[in-house]
Short mmCIF file of C-alpha atoms in Angstrom, two decimals:
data_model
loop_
_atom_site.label_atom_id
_atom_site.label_comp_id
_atom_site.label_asym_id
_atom_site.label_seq_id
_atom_site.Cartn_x
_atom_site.Cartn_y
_atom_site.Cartn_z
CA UNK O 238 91.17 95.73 90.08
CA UNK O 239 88.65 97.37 92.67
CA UNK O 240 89.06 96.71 96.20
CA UNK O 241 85.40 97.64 98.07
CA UNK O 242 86.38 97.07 101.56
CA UNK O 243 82.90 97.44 103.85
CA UNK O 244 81.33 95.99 107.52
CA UNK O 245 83.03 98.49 110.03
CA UNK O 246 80.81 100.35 112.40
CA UNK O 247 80.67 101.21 115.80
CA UNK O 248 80.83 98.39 118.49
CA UNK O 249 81.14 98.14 122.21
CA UNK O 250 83.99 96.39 124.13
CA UNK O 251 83.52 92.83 123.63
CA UNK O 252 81.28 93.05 120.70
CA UNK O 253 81.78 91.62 117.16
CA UNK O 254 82.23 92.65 113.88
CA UNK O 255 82.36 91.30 109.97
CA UNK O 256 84.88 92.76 107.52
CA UNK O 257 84.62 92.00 103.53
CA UNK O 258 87.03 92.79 101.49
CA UNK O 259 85.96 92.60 97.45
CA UNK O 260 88.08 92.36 94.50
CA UNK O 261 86.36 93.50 91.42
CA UNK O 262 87.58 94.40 87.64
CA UNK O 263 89.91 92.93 85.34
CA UNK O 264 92.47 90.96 86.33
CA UNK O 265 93.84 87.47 85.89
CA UNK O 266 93.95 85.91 89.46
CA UNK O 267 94.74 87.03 92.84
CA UNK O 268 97.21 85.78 95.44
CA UNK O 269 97.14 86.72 99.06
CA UNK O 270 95.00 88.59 100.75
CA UNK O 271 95.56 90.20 103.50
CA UNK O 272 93.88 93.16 106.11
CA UNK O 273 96.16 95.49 107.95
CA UNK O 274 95.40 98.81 109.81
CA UNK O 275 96.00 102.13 110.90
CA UNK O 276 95.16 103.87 113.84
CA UNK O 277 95.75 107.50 114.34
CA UNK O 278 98.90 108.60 115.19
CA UNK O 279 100.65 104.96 114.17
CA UNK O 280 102.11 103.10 111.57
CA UNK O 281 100.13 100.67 109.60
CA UNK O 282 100.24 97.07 110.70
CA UNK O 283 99.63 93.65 109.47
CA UNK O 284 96.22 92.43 110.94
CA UNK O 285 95.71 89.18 108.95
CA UNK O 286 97.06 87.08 105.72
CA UNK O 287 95.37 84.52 103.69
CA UNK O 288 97.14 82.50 100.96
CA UNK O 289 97.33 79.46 99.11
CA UNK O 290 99.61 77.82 102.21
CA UNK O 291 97.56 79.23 105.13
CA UNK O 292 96.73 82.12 107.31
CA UNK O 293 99.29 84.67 109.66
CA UNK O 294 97.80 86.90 111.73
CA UNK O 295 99.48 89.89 113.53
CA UNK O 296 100.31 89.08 117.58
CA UNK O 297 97.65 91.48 118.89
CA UNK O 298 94.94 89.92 117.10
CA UNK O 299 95.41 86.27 117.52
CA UNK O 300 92.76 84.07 118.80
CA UNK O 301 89.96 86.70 118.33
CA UNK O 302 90.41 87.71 114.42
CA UNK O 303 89.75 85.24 111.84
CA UNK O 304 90.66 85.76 108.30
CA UNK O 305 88.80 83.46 105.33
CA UNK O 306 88.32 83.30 101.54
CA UNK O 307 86.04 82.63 98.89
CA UNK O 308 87.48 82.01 95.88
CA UNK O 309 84.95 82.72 93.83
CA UNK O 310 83.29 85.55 94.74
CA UNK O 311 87.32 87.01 94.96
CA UNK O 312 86.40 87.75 98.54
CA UNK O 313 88.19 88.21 101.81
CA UNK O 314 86.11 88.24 105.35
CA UNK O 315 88.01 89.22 108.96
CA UNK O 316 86.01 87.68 111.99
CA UNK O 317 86.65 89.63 114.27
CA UNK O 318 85.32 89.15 118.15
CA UNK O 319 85.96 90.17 121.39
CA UNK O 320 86.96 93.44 120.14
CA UNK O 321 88.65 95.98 121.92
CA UNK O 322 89.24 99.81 122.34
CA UNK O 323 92.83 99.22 120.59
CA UNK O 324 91.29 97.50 117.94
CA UNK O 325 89.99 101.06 116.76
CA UNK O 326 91.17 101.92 113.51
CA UNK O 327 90.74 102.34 109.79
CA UNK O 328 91.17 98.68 108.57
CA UNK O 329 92.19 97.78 104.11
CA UNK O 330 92.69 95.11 102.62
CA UNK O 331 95.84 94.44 100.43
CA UNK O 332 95.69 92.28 97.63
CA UNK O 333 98.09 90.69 95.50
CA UNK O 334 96.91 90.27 92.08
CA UNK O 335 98.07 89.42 88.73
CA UNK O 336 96.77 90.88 85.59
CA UNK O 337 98.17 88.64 83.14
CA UNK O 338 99.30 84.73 82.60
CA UNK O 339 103.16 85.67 82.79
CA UNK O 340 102.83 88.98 84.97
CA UNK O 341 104.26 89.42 88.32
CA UNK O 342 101.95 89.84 91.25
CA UNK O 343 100.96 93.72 92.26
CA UNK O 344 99.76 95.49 95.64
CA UNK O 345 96.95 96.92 95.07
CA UNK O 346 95.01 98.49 98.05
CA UNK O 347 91.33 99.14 98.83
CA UNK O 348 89.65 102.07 100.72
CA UNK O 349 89.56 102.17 104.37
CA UNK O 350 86.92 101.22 106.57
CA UNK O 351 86.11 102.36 110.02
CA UNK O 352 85.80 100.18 113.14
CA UNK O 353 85.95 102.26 116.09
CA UNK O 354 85.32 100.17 119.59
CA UNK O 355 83.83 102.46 122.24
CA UNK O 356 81.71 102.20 124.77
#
């Protein structure tokens, strides 16, 4: 599987932005998915999880990040408003997919993409 992460940019304080997170390739089905980041100089956190019995999100984000699914497009979105300077960082998404009826799930990771919150 593919993971084409895409939608950062450059926003101001306050602002809003759209994150998509795309599985493509072979594989049988996918379970959670999930965005985390990494901001320079610090370990990589948990930003958001989406899975068959609901979402988590990570304590800074809460009420202002929203993560959603479609199923059949094997796509991931983060909402994300009211966006701050901390929020700056190189955001992936994580997937956990299967490649087979009887496999076990694997992480497989996308590329980065860049939201940087500046005014």
């Amino acid at each position: 599987v593919q993971l084409q992460a895409s939608g950062g940019g450059l926003v101001q304080p306050g602002g809003s932005l759209r994150l998509s997170c795309e599985a493509t390739g072979m594989f049988f089905s996918i379970g959670s998915m999930n965005w985390y980041r990494q901001a320079p100089g610090k370990q990589r956190e948990l930003v958001a999880t989406i899975a068959d019995d609901g979402t988590n999100y990570g304590d800074s984000v809460k009420g202002r990040f929203t993560i959603s699914r479609d199923n059949a497009k094997d796509r991931a979105y983060l909402q994300m408003n009211n966006l701050k300077p901390d929020d700056t960082a190189t955001y992936y998404c994580l997937a956990y997919v299967r490649y087979g009826a009887g496999s076990h799930y694997t992480r497989e990771w996308g590329q980065g993409t860049q939201v940087t919150v500046s005014s």
